[in-house]
Amino acid sequence: MELTNIGTIKRLFEQNGFSFSRSLGQNFLINPSVCPNIAEQGGCGAGICALEIGTGVGVLTRELAARCDKVVAVEIDERLKPILAETLADLDNVEVIFADVMQTDLAAVIAERFGGADTVVCANLPYYITSPVIMKVLEDRLPIKAMTVMVQREAAERICAKPGTRQCGAITYAVNYYSTPKTLFRVNRGSFMPSPNVDSAVIRLDIKSEPPLSDTEEKTLFRVIRAGFSQRRKQLVNPLSAELRLSKTEIAALLDSVGLKPGVRAEELTLEDYINITKKLP
Ligand code: SAM
């Protein structure tokens, strides 16, 4: 069954009374080259297990299953159950968990289902929760090698921007703290059904084995970054003074102690600058 074929998708929908849910970010892939590319470039292969988020009709799920030892997919929409029962029927290495990924203990899923095997996360993410899903996977410190996901092109540009440049945002630093991000390839809006209003890109985050700070310091780091980007065009002393309840003079001295000018703005700092500031805080 060719799951990128529009006729096949329409037949599956009609037979099962299914219609797209815009609020669940259901834009299904109909470009046949995209899913094999995600699976190949996402690190799938013999000895590897894959966790997928959002199956749709199972188009990426099948590509992951063809290459990996085992695939577990988390899908929120139970209306897809009868469709997936048909489209994945011939595969014995796939399990679909019907649940909200944001409410799912992914570490437990990986431990129980994959038992210590090397694991990758691959997904065409629902756009309404792109950043929360990426941050959940990273902050939960899941034991994975890489996360390869389709996101809106603007989100890809922000996530993969070089820290310290105008394109970056708070998420750039968070992602760089836990991983090394890279844009793999672009995907135009016509590759989806229904077609979204924006183009997309597939990015891969290679997970760092040891993030550089302790859990407590990490919380402070993200507090500092979030505060800075809450007023990204203003001088960093202002939001930091408010967030850390220190005077502007004290913040200026803190910045000076890590080699930064008092007039510096949030987006001008490197990740190392933020880490250095965090280490100086009580
Ligand atoms: N993988 C399929 C593809 O590429 O055609 C579907 C991708 S579609 C962009 C996103 C999928 O995520 C949909 O199947 C949607 O129902 C599912 N989804 C949306 N919100 C979710 C959530 N909170 N937890 C799990 N799955 C979710």
JSON list of N, CA and C and ligand atoms in Angstrom, two decimals, residues 24-29 52-56 59-60 74-77 80 99-101 124-126 128-129, ligand 1:
[
{"chain": "A", "resi": 24, "resn": "LEU", "atom": "N", "xyz": [-5.04, 19.39, 15.69]},
{"chain": "A", "resi": 24, "resn": "LEU", "atom": "CA", "xyz": [-3.99, 18.41, 16.06]},
{"chain": "A", "resi": 24, "resn": "LEU", "atom": "C", "xyz": [-2.79, 18.49, 15.11]},
{"chain": "A", "resi": 25, "resn": "GLY", "atom": "N", "xyz": [-2.78, 19.51, 14.27]},
{"chain": "A", "resi": 25, "resn": "GLY", "atom": "CA", "xyz": [-1.63, 19.70, 13.37]},
{"chain": "A", "resi": 25, "resn": "GLY", "atom": "C", "xyz": [-1.47, 18.57, 12.37]},
{"chain": "A", "resi": 26, "resn": "GLN", "atom": "N", "xyz": [-2.61, 18.08, 11.87]},
{"chain": "A", "resi": 26, "resn": "GLN", "atom": "CA", "xyz": [-2.54, 16.92, 10.96]},
{"chain": "A", "resi": 26, "resn": "GLN", "atom": "C", "xyz": [-2.30, 17.33, 9.51]},
{"chain": "A", "resi": 27, "resn": "ASN", "atom": "N", "xyz": [-1.04, 17.45, 9.16]},
{"chain": "A", "resi": 27, "resn": "ASN", "atom": "CA", "xyz": [-0.61, 17.65, 7.77]},
{"chain": "A", "resi": 27, "resn": "ASN", "atom": "C", "xyz": [0.21, 16.43, 7.42]},
{"chain": "A", "resi": 28, "resn": "PHE", "atom": "N", "xyz": [-0.37, 15.53, 6.62]},
{"chain": "A", "resi": 28, "resn": "PHE", "atom": "CA", "xyz": [0.27, 14.24, 6.36]},
{"chain": "A", "resi": 28, "resn": "PHE", "atom": "C", "xyz": [1.17, 14.33, 5.13]},
{"chain": "A", "resi": 29, "resn": "LEU", "atom": "N", "xyz": [2.28, 13.60, 5.19]},
{"chain": "A", "resi": 29, "resn": "LEU", "atom": "CA", "xyz": [3.26, 13.65, 4.10]},
{"chain": "A", "resi": 29, "resn": "LEU", "atom": "C", "xyz": [2.79, 12.87, 2.87]},
{"chain": "A", "resi": 52, "resn": "GLU", "atom": "N", "xyz": [8.67, 7.32, 17.62]},
{"chain": "A", "resi": 52, "resn": "GLU", "atom": "CA", "xyz": [8.05, 8.30, 16.73]},
{"chain": "A", "resi": 52, "resn": "GLU", "atom": "C", "xyz": [6.96, 9.06, 17.49]},
{"chain": "A", "resi": 53, "resn": "ILE", "atom": "N", "xyz": [6.77, 10.31, 17.13]},
{"chain": "A", "resi": 53, "resn": "ILE", "atom": "CA", "xyz": [5.70, 11.10, 17.74]},
{"chain": "A", "resi": 53, "resn": "ILE", "atom": "C", "xyz": [4.74, 11.50, 16.63]},
{"chain": "A", "resi": 54, "resn": "GLY", "atom": "N", "xyz": [3.51, 11.01, 16.70]},
{"chain": "A", "resi": 54, "resn": "GLY", "atom": "CA", "xyz": [2.50, 11.34, 15.69]},
{"chain": "A", "resi": 54, "resn": "GLY", "atom": "C", "xyz": [2.60, 10.50, 14.45]},
{"chain": "A", "resi": 55, "resn": "THR", "atom": "N", "xyz": [1.77, 9.44, 14.36]},
{"chain": "A", "resi": 55, "resn": "THR", "atom": "CA", "xyz": [1.88, 8.50, 13.23]},
{"chain": "A", "resi": 55, "resn": "THR", "atom": "C", "xyz": [1.17, 8.95, 11.97]},
{"chain": "A", "resi": 56, "resn": "GLY", "atom": "N", "xyz": [0.09, 9.76, 12.09]},
{"chain": "A", "resi": 56, "resn": "GLY", "atom": "CA", "xyz": [-0.79, 9.94, 10.93]},
{"chain": "A", "resi": 56, "resn": "GLY", "atom": "C", "xyz": [-1.25, 8.59, 10.47]},
{"chain": "A", "resi": 59, "resn": "VAL", "atom": "N", "xyz": [2.91, 6.58, 7.60]},
{"chain": "A", "resi": 59, "resn": "VAL", "atom": "CA", "xyz": [3.83, 6.65, 6.46]},
{"chain": "A", "resi": 59, "resn": "VAL", "atom": "C", "xyz": [5.30, 6.66, 6.89]},
{"chain": "A", "resi": 60, "resn": "LEU", "atom": "N", "xyz": [5.63, 7.45, 7.93]},
{"chain": "A", "resi": 60, "resn": "LEU", "atom": "CA", "xyz": [7.01, 7.44, 8.44]},
{"chain": "A", "resi": 60, "resn": "LEU", "atom": "C", "xyz": [7.24, 6.20, 9.29]},
{"chain": "A", "resi": 74, "resn": "VAL", "atom": "N", "xyz": [3.91, 7.29, 19.49]},
{"chain": "A", "resi": 74, "resn": "VAL", "atom": "CA", "xyz": [2.90, 7.86, 20.38]},
{"chain": "A", "resi": 74, "resn": "VAL", "atom": "C", "xyz": [1.98, 8.73, 19.52]},
{"chain": "A", "resi": 75, "resn": "GLU", "atom": "N", "xyz": [0.70, 8.42, 19.50]},
{"chain": "A", "resi": 75, "resn": "GLU", "atom": "CA", "xyz": [-0.27, 9.15, 18.66]},
{"chain": "A", "resi": 75, "resn": "GLU", "atom": "C", "xyz": [-1.48, 9.52, 19.52]},
{"chain": "A", "resi": 76, "resn": "ILE", "atom": "N", "xyz": [-1.88, 10.78, 19.45]},
{"chain": "A", "resi": 76, "resn": "ILE", "atom": "CA", "xyz": [-2.97, 11.23, 20.33]},
{"chain": "A", "resi": 76, "resn": "ILE", "atom": "C", "xyz": [-4.36, 10.88, 19.79]},
{"chain": "A", "resi": 77, "resn": "ASP", "atom": "N", "xyz": [-4.48, 10.73, 18.48]},
{"chain": "A", "resi": 77, "resn": "ASP", "atom": "CA", "xyz": [-5.81, 10.66, 17.87]},
{"chain": "A", "resi": 77, "resn": "ASP", "atom": "C", "xyz": [-6.29, 9.21, 17.70]},
{"chain": "A", "resi": 80, "resn": "LEU", "atom": "N", "xyz": [-7.46, 7.28, 14.53]},
{"chain": "A", "resi": 80, "resn": "LEU", "atom": "CA", "xyz": [-6.53, 6.65, 13.57]},
{"chain": "A", "resi": 80, "resn": "LEU", "atom": "C", "xyz": [-6.35, 5.15, 13.82]},
{"chain": "A", "resi": 99, "resn": "ALA", "atom": "N", "xyz": [-1.83, 8.15, 23.06]},
{"chain": "A", "resi": 99, "resn": "ALA", "atom": "CA", "xyz": [-1.70, 9.06, 24.21]},
{"chain": "A", "resi": 99, "resn": "ALA", "atom": "C", "xyz": [-1.17, 10.40, 23.73]},
{"chain": "A", "resi": 100, "resn": "ASP", "atom": "N", "xyz": [-1.33, 11.40, 24.60]},
{"chain": "A", "resi": 100, "resn": "ASP", "atom": "CA", "xyz": [-0.75, 12.73, 24.35]},
{"chain": "A", "resi": 100, "resn": "ASP", "atom": "C", "xyz": [0.73, 12.65, 24.70]},
{"chain": "A", "resi": 101, "resn": "VAL", "atom": "N", "xyz": [1.59, 12.94, 23.75]},
{"chain": "A", "resi": 101, "resn": "VAL", "atom": "CA", "xyz": [3.04, 12.82, 24.01]},
{"chain": "A", "resi": 101, "resn": "VAL", "atom": "C", "xyz": [3.47, 13.70, 25.19]},
{"chain": "A", "resi": 124, "resn": "ASN", "atom": "N", "xyz": [7.51, 13.71, 12.21]},
{"chain": "A", "resi": 124, "resn": "ASN", "atom": "CA", "xyz": [7.00, 14.89, 11.51]},
{"chain": "A", "resi": 124, "resn": "ASN", "atom": "C", "xyz": [6.10, 15.55, 12.55]},
{"chain": "A", "resi": 125, "resn": "LEU", "atom": "N", "xyz": [6.64, 16.53, 13.27]},
{"chain": "A", "resi": 125, "resn": "LEU", "atom": "CA", "xyz": [5.96, 17.03, 14.47]},
{"chain": "A", "resi": 125, "resn": "LEU", "atom": "C", "xyz": [4.73, 17.85, 14.15]},
{"chain": "A", "resi": 126, "resn": "PRO", "atom": "N", "xyz": [3.68, 17.71, 14.99]},
{"chain": "A", "resi": 126, "resn": "PRO", "atom": "CA", "xyz": [2.55, 18.63, 14.87]},
{"chain": "A", "resi": 126, "resn": "PRO", "atom": "C", "xyz": [3.03, 20.03, 15.23]},
{"chain": "A", "resi": 128, "resn": "TYR", "atom": "N", "xyz": [1.77, 22.77, 16.24]},
{"chain": "A", "resi": 128, "resn": "TYR", "atom": "CA", "xyz": [1.29, 23.58, 17.37]},
{"chain": "A", "resi": 128, "resn": "TYR", "atom": "C", "xyz": [2.06, 23.28, 18.66]},
{"chain": "A", "resi": 129, "resn": "ILE", "atom": "N", "xyz": [2.82, 22.16, 18.70]},
{"chain": "A", "resi": 129, "resn": "ILE", "atom": "CA", "xyz": [3.61, 21.87, 19.90]},
{"chain": "A", "resi": 129, "resn": "ILE", "atom": "C", "xyz": [5.06, 21.52, 19.57]},
{"chain": "B", "resi": 1, "resn": "SAM", "atom": "N1", "xyz": [3.81, 11.15, 10.70]},
{"chain": "B", "resi": 1, "resn": "SAM", "atom": "C1", "xyz": [2.66, 11.51, 9.90]},
{"chain": "B", "resi": 1, "resn": "SAM", "atom": "C2", "xyz": [3.10, 12.04, 8.56]},
{"chain": "B", "resi": 1, "resn": "SAM", "atom": "O1", "xyz": [4.27, 12.43, 8.44]},
{"chain": "B", "resi": 1, "resn": "SAM", "atom": "O2", "xyz": [2.28, 12.09, 7.64]},
{"chain": "B", "resi": 1, "resn": "SAM", "atom": "C3", "xyz": [1.76, 12.53, 10.62]},
{"chain": "B", "resi": 1, "resn": "SAM", "atom": "C4", "xyz": [2.40, 13.86, 10.93]},
{"chain": "B", "resi": 1, "resn": "SAM", "atom": "S1", "xyz": [1.24, 15.09, 11.43]},
{"chain": "B", "resi": 1, "resn": "SAM", "atom": "C5", "xyz": [2.18, 16.55, 11.08]},
{"chain": "B", "resi": 1, "resn": "SAM", "atom": "C6", "xyz": [1.33, 15.10, 13.22]},
{"chain": "B", "resi": 1, "resn": "SAM", "atom": "C7", "xyz": [0.72, 13.88, 13.90]},
{"chain": "B", "resi": 1, "resn": "SAM", "atom": "O3", "xyz": [0.86, 14.07, 15.32]},
{"chain": "B", "resi": 1, "resn": "SAM", "atom": "C8", "xyz": [-0.76, 13.66, 13.67]},
{"chain": "B", "resi": 1, "resn": "SAM", "atom": "O4", "xyz": [-1.01, 12.30, 13.41]},
{"chain": "B", "resi": 1, "resn": "SAM", "atom": "C9", "xyz": [-1.44, 14.09, 14.99]},
{"chain": "B", "resi": 1, "resn": "SAM", "atom": "O5", "xyz": [-2.65, 13.43, 15.26]},
{"chain": "B", "resi": 1, "resn": "SAM", "atom": "C10", "xyz": [-0.33, 13.74, 15.99]},
{"chain": "B", "resi": 1, "resn": "SAM", "atom": "N2", "xyz": [-0.39, 14.52, 17.24]},
{"chain": "B", "resi": 1, "resn": "SAM", "atom": "C11", "xyz": [-0.83, 15.79, 17.41]},
{"chain": "B", "resi": 1, "resn": "SAM", "atom": "N3", "xyz": [-0.71, 16.16, 18.69]},
{"chain": "B", "resi": 1, "resn": "SAM", "atom": "C12", "xyz": [-0.17, 15.12, 19.37]},
{"chain": "B", "resi": 1, "resn": "SAM", "atom": "C13", "xyz": [0.17, 14.89, 20.72]},
{"chain": "B", "resi": 1, "resn": "SAM", "atom": "N4", "xyz": [0.01, 15.85, 21.66]},
{"chain": "B", "resi": 1, "resn": "SAM", "atom": "N5", "xyz": [0.68, 13.69, 21.08]},
{"chain": "B", "resi": 1, "resn": "SAM", "atom": "C14", "xyz": [0.85, 12.70, 20.13]},
{"chain": "B", "resi": 1, "resn": "SAM", "atom": "N6", "xyz": [0.54, 12.87, 18.83]},
{"chain": "B", "resi": 1, "resn": "SAM", "atom": "C15", "xyz": [0.04, 14.05, 18.43]}
]
